Coordinates of C-alpha atoms and ligand atoms in Angstrom, one line a residue:
M204 CA 131.0 92.3 119.2
T205 CA 134.3 92.5 122.0
S206 CA 133.2 90.0 124.9
V207 CA 133.3 92.9 127.7
S208 CA 130.5 94.2 125.8
K209 CA 126.9 92.6 126.7
K210 CA 124.8 94.6 124.9
V211 CA 124.8 95.5 121.1
R212 CA 126.2 98.6 119.9
Y213 CA 123.7 100.1 117.4
A214 CA 124.9 103.5 115.3
V215 CA 121.6 105.3 114.2
V216 CA 121.9 105.9 110.3
G217 CA 119.7 109.0 109.4
S218 CA 118.7 111.3 112.3
G219 CA 114.9 112.1 110.9
Q220 CA 111.4 111.6 112.4
I221 CA 111.4 107.8 113.2
S222 CA 115.0 107.8 114.7
Q223 CA 114.0 110.7 117.3
Q224 CA 110.7 110.1 117.7
A225 CA 110.6 106.5 118.4
F226 CA 113.9 104.6 117.6
M227 CA 116.6 106.5 120.0
P228 CA 114.3 106.4 122.7
G229 CA 113.0 103.0 122.4
I230 CA 116.6 101.7 122.9
G231 CA 116.5 102.4 125.9
Q232 CA 113.7 100.2 127.1
T233 CA 115.9 97.1 126.2
N234 CA 118.2 95.0 128.3
N235 CA 120.9 94.5 125.9
S236 CA 121.1 96.9 123.1
Q237 CA 122.7 100.6 123.5
L238 CA 123.2 103.5 121.4
A239 CA 127.0 104.0 120.5
A240 CA 126.9 106.4 117.6
L241 CA 125.2 108.5 114.6
V242 CA 125.6 109.2 111.1
T243 CA 124.1 112.4 110.1
G244 CA 124.6 114.7 106.9
D245 CA 123.3 117.7 109.7
P246 CA 125.9 119.4 111.7
V247 CA 123.4 120.8 114.6
K248 CA 122.3 117.4 114.9
A249 CA 125.7 115.8 115.1
D250 CA 126.3 118.7 117.7
K251 CA 122.9 118.3 119.9
L252 CA 121.9 114.8 119.3
A253 CA 124.7 113.2 119.9
S254 CA 125.4 115.1 123.0
R255 CA 121.9 114.2 124.5
Y256 CA 122.8 110.8 123.9
G257 CA 126.6 110.8 124.7
I258 CA 127.8 109.5 121.8
K259 CA 129.6 110.0 118.7
A260 CA 128.5 111.6 115.4
W261 CA 129.6 110.6 112.1
S262 CA 129.1 112.0 108.4
Y263 CA 128.1 109.7 105.9
D264 CA 131.6 110.8 104.4
D265 CA 133.1 108.5 107.4
Y266 CA 130.3 105.9 107.0
G267 CA 133.0 103.5 105.9
Q268 CA 135.9 104.5 108.7
L269 CA 132.5 103.9 111.2
L270 CA 131.9 100.2 110.0
S271 CA 135.7 99.6 109.9
S272 CA 136.2 101.6 113.8
G273 CA 135.4 98.4 116.2
E274 CA 133.0 100.8 117.9
I275 CA 129.6 99.7 116.9
D276 CA 128.1 95.9 116.5
A277 CA 124.6 97.2 114.0
V278 CA 123.5 99.9 112.2
Y279 CA 119.7 101.1 112.4
I280 CA 119.2 102.5 109.2
A281 CA 116.6 104.9 108.7
T282 CA 117.0 106.9 105.7
P283 CA 114.4 107.5 102.8
N284 CA 113.8 104.3 101.0
A285 CA 116.2 105.1 98.1
H286 CA 119.1 105.7 100.2
H287 CA 119.3 102.4 102.1
T288 CA 120.6 100.0 99.4
Y289 CA 124.6 101.0 99.6
L290 CA 124.3 101.9 103.4
A291 CA 122.9 97.9 104.1
V292 CA 125.2 96.9 101.8
D293 CA 128.6 98.5 102.9
A294 CA 127.7 97.4 106.8
L295 CA 127.0 93.7 106.0
A296 CA 130.0 93.5 103.7
A297 CA 131.8 94.8 106.9
G298 CA 130.4 92.5 109.3
I299 CA 128.1 94.9 110.7
H300 CA 124.7 93.5 111.5
V301 CA 121.6 95.8 110.0
L302 CA 118.6 96.2 111.1
L303 CA 116.8 98.3 108.2
E304 CA 113.8 100.3 108.0
K305 CA 110.8 99.2 105.8
P306 CA 110.0 99.1 102.8
M307 CA 113.4 97.2 102.0
A308 CA 114.1 99.6 99.3
A309 CA 113.0 101.3 96.2
S310 CA 113.6 98.9 93.7
V311 CA 113.4 94.9 93.8
E312 CA 116.7 94.9 92.3
D313 CA 118.0 97.1 95.0
A314 CA 116.1 94.8 97.6
E315 CA 118.0 91.7 95.7
K316 CA 121.2 93.4 96.0
I317 CA 120.8 93.5 100.2
L318 CA 119.7 90.1 100.2
E319 CA 122.7 89.0 98.4
A320 CA 125.0 90.8 100.4
S321 CA 123.4 89.2 103.9
T322 CA 123.8 86.0 102.3
T323 CA 127.4 86.4 101.7
S324 CA 127.9 88.4 105.0
A325 CA 128.7 86.5 108.3
A326 CA 126.4 89.6 110.0
K327 CA 122.6 89.6 110.3
L328 CA 119.9 91.4 108.3
M329 CA 116.2 92.2 109.7
I330 CA 113.9 94.0 108.3
A331 CA 112.5 96.7 110.9
Y332 CA 108.7 95.2 111.1
R333 CA 107.6 96.0 114.1
L334 CA 104.3 94.7 114.5
H335 CA 106.1 91.1 114.3
H336 CA 106.8 91.8 117.9
E337 CA 103.7 93.3 118.7
P338 CA 101.5 90.8 121.2
A339 CA 97.9 91.6 119.5
T340 CA 99.4 91.4 116.3
V341 CA 101.3 88.1 116.5
Q342 CA 98.3 87.0 118.4
M343 CA 96.1 87.3 115.4
I344 CA 98.2 86.1 113.4
T345 CA 98.9 83.0 115.4
R346 CA 95.1 82.1 115.4
A347 CA 94.4 82.8 112.0
R348 CA 97.1 79.9 111.1
N349 CA 95.4 78.0 114.0
G350 CA 92.4 78.3 112.1
E351 CA 90.5 79.4 115.0
F352 CA 88.7 81.9 112.4
G353 CA 87.6 79.1 110.1
D354 CA 88.9 79.1 106.3
L355 CA 90.1 82.5 105.6
R356 CA 88.8 84.7 102.5
A357 CA 89.1 88.3 102.7
F358 CA 90.5 91.2 104.2
T359 CA 90.1 94.5 103.6
S360 CA 91.8 97.4 105.0
T361 CA 92.5 101.2 105.0
F362 CA 95.8 103.4 106.3
A363 CA 95.5 107.0 105.4
Q364 CA 97.0 110.1 106.8
N365 CA 97.6 113.6 105.6
V366 CA 101.4 113.7 104.8
A367 CA 103.3 117.2 104.1
E368 CA 104.4 117.5 100.8
E369 CA 107.4 119.2 102.2
N370 CA 108.4 115.9 104.1
S371 CA 110.6 113.5 102.2
R372 CA 108.1 111.1 101.2
G373 CA 106.0 114.0 100.1
H374 CA 107.9 114.8 96.4
N375 CA 110.3 111.4 95.7
G376 CA 107.8 109.9 93.2
Y377 CA 106.1 106.1 93.5
W378 CA 108.9 105.1 96.2
G379 CA 108.2 107.7 98.8
G380 CA 104.3 107.8 98.0
P381 CA 101.8 106.2 100.2
V382 CA 101.7 102.4 98.5
P383 CA 105.7 101.7 100.0
D384 CA 105.3 103.7 102.9
M385 CA 102.1 102.9 104.4
G386 CA 100.5 100.3 101.9
T387 CA 103.5 98.0 103.3
Y388 CA 101.7 97.9 106.8
P389 CA 98.3 96.0 105.6
L390 CA 100.2 94.0 102.9
N391 CA 102.3 92.5 105.3
A392 CA 99.8 91.6 107.3
V393 CA 97.6 90.0 105.1
R394 CA 100.4 88.1 103.6
N395 CA 101.1 87.3 107.5
L396 CA 97.6 86.4 108.2
F397 CA 97.1 84.0 105.1
G398 CA 100.3 83.0 105.4
E399 CA 100.9 82.9 101.5
E400 CA 101.7 85.0 98.8
P401 CA 100.0 87.0 96.4
V402 CA 100.0 85.9 92.7
A403 CA 97.9 88.6 90.9
V404 CA 98.2 92.5 91.9
H405 CA 95.6 95.4 90.4
A406 CA 96.0 98.9 91.5
V407 CA 94.1 102.2 91.1
G408 CA 95.4 105.3 91.8
T409 CA 94.3 109.0 92.2
K410 CA 95.5 112.6 93.0
A411 CA 93.5 115.2 94.7
A412 CA 93.4 118.4 92.7
D413 CA 94.5 120.6 95.8
R414 CA 97.3 118.8 96.6
G415 CA 101.2 118.7 95.0
F416 CA 102.6 115.2 95.2
D417 CA 104.4 113.9 92.3
F418 CA 102.4 110.6 92.7
H419 CA 99.0 108.9 93.2
D420 CA 98.4 110.2 96.5
T421 CA 95.5 107.7 97.2
V422 CA 95.7 104.4 96.0
A423 CA 93.5 101.3 96.2
V424 CA 95.1 97.8 95.8
T425 CA 93.2 94.0 94.9
L426 CA 95.4 91.1 95.5
R427 CA 94.4 87.1 94.8
F428 CA 95.5 84.4 96.4
P429 CA 96.4 80.8 95.4
S430 CA 94.0 79.8 97.7
K431 CA 91.2 81.2 95.9
R432 CA 91.2 84.4 99.1
S433 CA 91.2 88.1 98.2
A434 CA 92.3 91.3 99.8
Q435 CA 91.6 94.7 99.4
F436 CA 93.6 98.2 100.7
T437 CA 93.3 101.6 100.0
V438 CA 96.6 104.0 101.5
S439 CA 96.1 107.7 101.1
Y440 CA 98.7 110.6 102.1
A441 CA 95.7 112.9 101.4
T442 CA 93.1 112.4 104.2
A443 CA 92.6 112.5 108.1
S444 CA 94.0 109.6 109.7
A445 CA 92.2 106.0 109.0
E446 CA 94.0 102.9 110.3
S447 CA 91.9 99.5 110.5
F448 CA 91.4 95.7 108.9
T449 CA 88.8 93.2 108.6
L450 CA 89.8 89.6 108.2
V451 CA 86.8 87.3 107.2
G452 CA 87.4 83.9 107.8
T453 CA 84.3 80.9 107.5
K454 CA 83.6 81.2 111.5
A455 CA 84.6 84.7 112.6
T456 CA 85.1 88.3 111.3
I457 CA 88.0 90.4 113.0
V458 CA 87.9 94.0 112.9
A459 CA 91.3 95.4 114.2
S460 CA 91.9 99.4 114.7
P461 CA 94.3 100.6 115.7
C462 CA 96.0 98.0 114.0
F463 CA 99.1 99.8 112.1
M464 CA 100.3 102.7 114.5
F465 CA 102.7 102.9 117.2
G466 CA 103.2 105.1 120.6
P467 CA 102.9 105.5 124.6
S468 CA 99.4 105.5 124.0
I469 CA 98.5 103.1 121.4
G470 CA 97.5 99.8 122.3
I471 CA 96.7 97.5 119.0
S472 CA 93.1 95.5 120.0
Y473 CA 90.6 94.1 118.0
V474 CA 86.8 92.5 117.9
E475 CA 86.1 89.0 117.0
K476 CA 82.9 88.5 115.5
T477 CA 80.9 84.9 115.3
D478 CA 77.5 83.4 115.0
D479 CA 77.6 83.5 119.1
G480 CA 78.2 87.2 119.5
E481 CA 81.3 90.1 120.2
K482 CA 84.1 89.8 121.8
T483 CA 87.1 92.4 122.3
H484 CA 90.6 91.8 122.4
S485 CA 92.0 94.4 123.9
F486 CA 96.2 95.1 124.5
D487 CA 98.3 97.5 126.3
P488 CA 100.6 99.7 124.5
V489 CA 104.0 98.4 124.2
E490 CA 107.3 100.0 123.1
Q491 CA 107.5 98.7 119.2
F492 CA 110.8 100.0 118.8
G493 CA 112.1 98.5 121.7
N494 CA 110.8 95.3 121.0
E495 CA 112.4 95.0 117.5
T496 CA 115.7 96.0 118.6
Q497 CA 115.6 93.8 121.8
Y498 CA 114.6 90.8 119.7
F499 CA 117.2 91.5 116.9
S500 CA 120.0 92.0 119.2
D501 CA 118.8 88.8 121.2
C502 CA 119.6 86.8 117.5
I503 CA 122.8 88.5 117.8
L504 CA 123.4 87.6 120.7
K505 CA 122.5 84.2 120.5
G506 CA 124.0 83.4 116.6
T507 CA 120.4 82.6 116.2
D508 CA 118.8 83.9 112.3
P509 CA 115.8 86.5 112.9
E510 CA 112.3 86.0 111.4
A511 CA 111.8 88.8 109.4
D512 CA 114.9 88.4 106.8
G513 CA 115.5 89.8 103.6
E514 CA 113.4 87.2 102.3
E515 CA 110.2 88.6 104.1
G516 CA 111.4 92.3 102.8
L517 CA 111.6 91.0 99.4
M518 CA 108.5 89.3 99.4
D519 CA 106.4 92.8 100.0
M520 CA 108.8 94.8 97.6
R521 CA 107.9 92.2 94.5
V522 CA 103.9 93.4 95.5
L523 CA 104.9 96.8 95.7
A524 CA 106.8 96.7 92.0
A525 CA 103.6 94.9 91.1
V526 CA 101.2 97.9 92.2
E527 CA 103.7 100.2 90.7
Q528 CA 103.2 98.6 87.5
S529 CA 99.4 98.3 87.5
L530 CA 99.1 102.0 88.3
K531 CA 101.2 102.6 84.7
T532 CA 99.5 100.1 82.6
G533 CA 95.9 99.9 84.3
E534 CA 96.5 95.7 83.9
T535 CA 96.5 93.1 86.7
V536 CA 100.1 92.0 87.3
V537 CA 100.5 88.2 87.4
L538 CA 103.4 87.5 90.0
P539 CA 104.9 84.0 90.3
P540 CA 104.1 81.6 93.0
A541 CA 106.3 82.0 96.0
R542 CA 106.9 80.7 99.2
R543 CA 108.6 81.9 102.3
S544 CA 110.6 79.8 104.6
K545 CA 109.6 81.3 107.8
Q546 CA 107.0 82.3 109.7
V547 CA 106.2 84.6 112.7
Q548 CA 106.4 82.8 115.8
P549 CA 104.4 83.9 119.0
E550 CA 107.4 83.8 121.3
Q551 CA 108.4 86.9 119.0
A552 CA 105.4 89.0 121.1
L553 CA 107.4 91.5 123.6
K554 CA 106.3 93.5 126.2
L555 CA 108.4 96.4 127.0
K556 CA 107.0 99.4 128.3
P557 CA 106.7 102.4 126.2
A558 CA 109.4 105.3 126.2
K559 CA 108.4 108.5 126.5
E560 CA 108.0 109.9 123.1
P561 CA 109.9 113.6 122.4
S562 CA 107.6 116.5 121.5
E563 CA 107.6 118.1 118.1
D564 CA 109.5 120.9 119.2
E565 CA 112.0 118.7 121.2
M566 CA 113.0 117.2 118.0
I567 CA 115.8 118.7 116.1
S568 CA 115.6 119.9 112.1
I569 CA 112.9 117.3 111.4
I570 CA 110.3 118.2 108.7
P571 CA 107.2 117.2 110.0
Q572 CA 105.4 113.7 108.1
S573 CA 102.0 114.8 109.0
K574 CA 100.4 117.8 107.4
Ligands
LIG805 N1 108.9 101.6 111.3 C1 108.0 102.7 111.1 O1 107.1 102.7 111.8 C2 108.4 103.7 110.2 C3 107.8 105.2 110.5 C4 108.3 105.7 109.7 C5 109.0 105.9 108.8 N2 109.8 104.6 108.7 C6 110.9 104.4 107.9 O2 112.1 105.2 108.5 C7 112.7 105.9 107.4 C8 112.5 107.3 107.8 O3 111.5 107.6 107.7 P1 111.3 109.0 108.5 O4 109.9 109.5 108.6 O5 112.6 109.1 109.8 O6 112.2 109.9 107.2 P2 112.1 111.5 107.0 O7 112.0 112.3 108.8 O8 112.3 112.1 106.1 O9 114.4 111.3 108.0 C9 115.1 110.6 106.6 C10 116.4 111.1 107.3 O10 117.2 110.4 106.3 C11 118.6 111.4 106.7 N3 119.1 111.7 104.9 C12 120.1 110.6 104.6 N4 120.0 111.1 103.3 C13 118.8 111.7 102.9 C14 118.4 112.5 101.8 N5 119.1 112.2 100.6 N6 117.3 113.2 101.9 C15 116.6 113.2 103.1 N7 116.9 112.9 104.3 C16 118.3 112.2 103.9 C17 118.2 112.7 107.1 O11 119.0 112.4 108.4 P3 120.0 112.8 108.7 O12 119.8 114.9 108.7 O13 120.5 112.7 110.1 O14 121.3 112.6 108.0 C18 116.9 112.3 107.2 O15 116.2 113.5 108.3 C19 112.0 105.5 106.0 O16 112.8 103.9 105.2 C20 110.5 104.8 106.3 O17 109.7 104.2 105.4 C21 109.5 103.6 109.5

């Protein structure tokens, strides 16, 4: 980054739904980040989106040239999961910072390659866990860690939506399906609420007869943790929308809903239930994509390491891979004990105001995610 540039200059790589709906508008709410380029395989997007945001468009063939152009400091990678690895590895090798959409990759081996590239690069890698900067989520994690709900015993969650088979996540096998796409949310939530890593994973999957997915469209996962805690979550691509979790401790139960989604009208909130009664903790909607970008740019500008690093991404990936294995074999998969070196910190919660979301009509060449 040149000393003249005070803002981190991002190239958006892959201008699908999440880039157009959330990241590109959201970055405008930050004070330390700016859109500088777009990488797309679609000439219509290259023309219209680049002119809408006043930036230059590059093709995937010219990606290496962009990385060494001196025109960007960072990339935001939002391609389908199976295309994350080479884009992240090449950027890190070129000394370009990487904000990488979740899940980190489409196999543990690929996630390890990205982690390895980040450890040998001076550039930083952050996995785009937007909820690590969302005030209600950070408060629940912090209070759970401080013992305010007592000893934590159990977690249950449902996260579901009606996904279109035509969308890239609807026809690319397990790694485009509901477990990596949606299961990452309850999985990441419970790992951070419990502050430990699961050691056993079991999954059961079903396929709706009236749907055309090439994978289990509804999956129920059970996890066992070292401290004799358990977690269960169910994810689906074939139902009406649902999102909630319940965390049960010896002093309190908390029920959160909404708890995973984003948007200008979505304020995450939770109800805390104890023997003394119920208390609702409500929070205003925040700009979740702007928040994560503001935080990552701050790390880049100050030379600090982001919390949601490659290790955090890999901790989710090894469980997602174990779910895939359990679905194939019907067996419980035992994972070796693991421990993270970082934790979500209270000061990571940010409160940028939500950007205006474009309507579906305003988004260009999108294959909508929802039916
Ligand atoms: N953090 C969140 O809340 C959140 C929410 C949704 C999705 N995500 C993550 O963001 C990523 C993208 O999701 P999305 O919903 O934006 O997906 P999407 O609508 O299918 O868009 C993906 C984009 O990637 C580009 N692309 C490059 N190679 C491709 C290929 N071989 N096939 C299809 N597209 C290709 C295309 O953009 P061009 O036409 O510009 O090349 C495409 O529009 C995924 O990793 C997903 O898990 C995160």
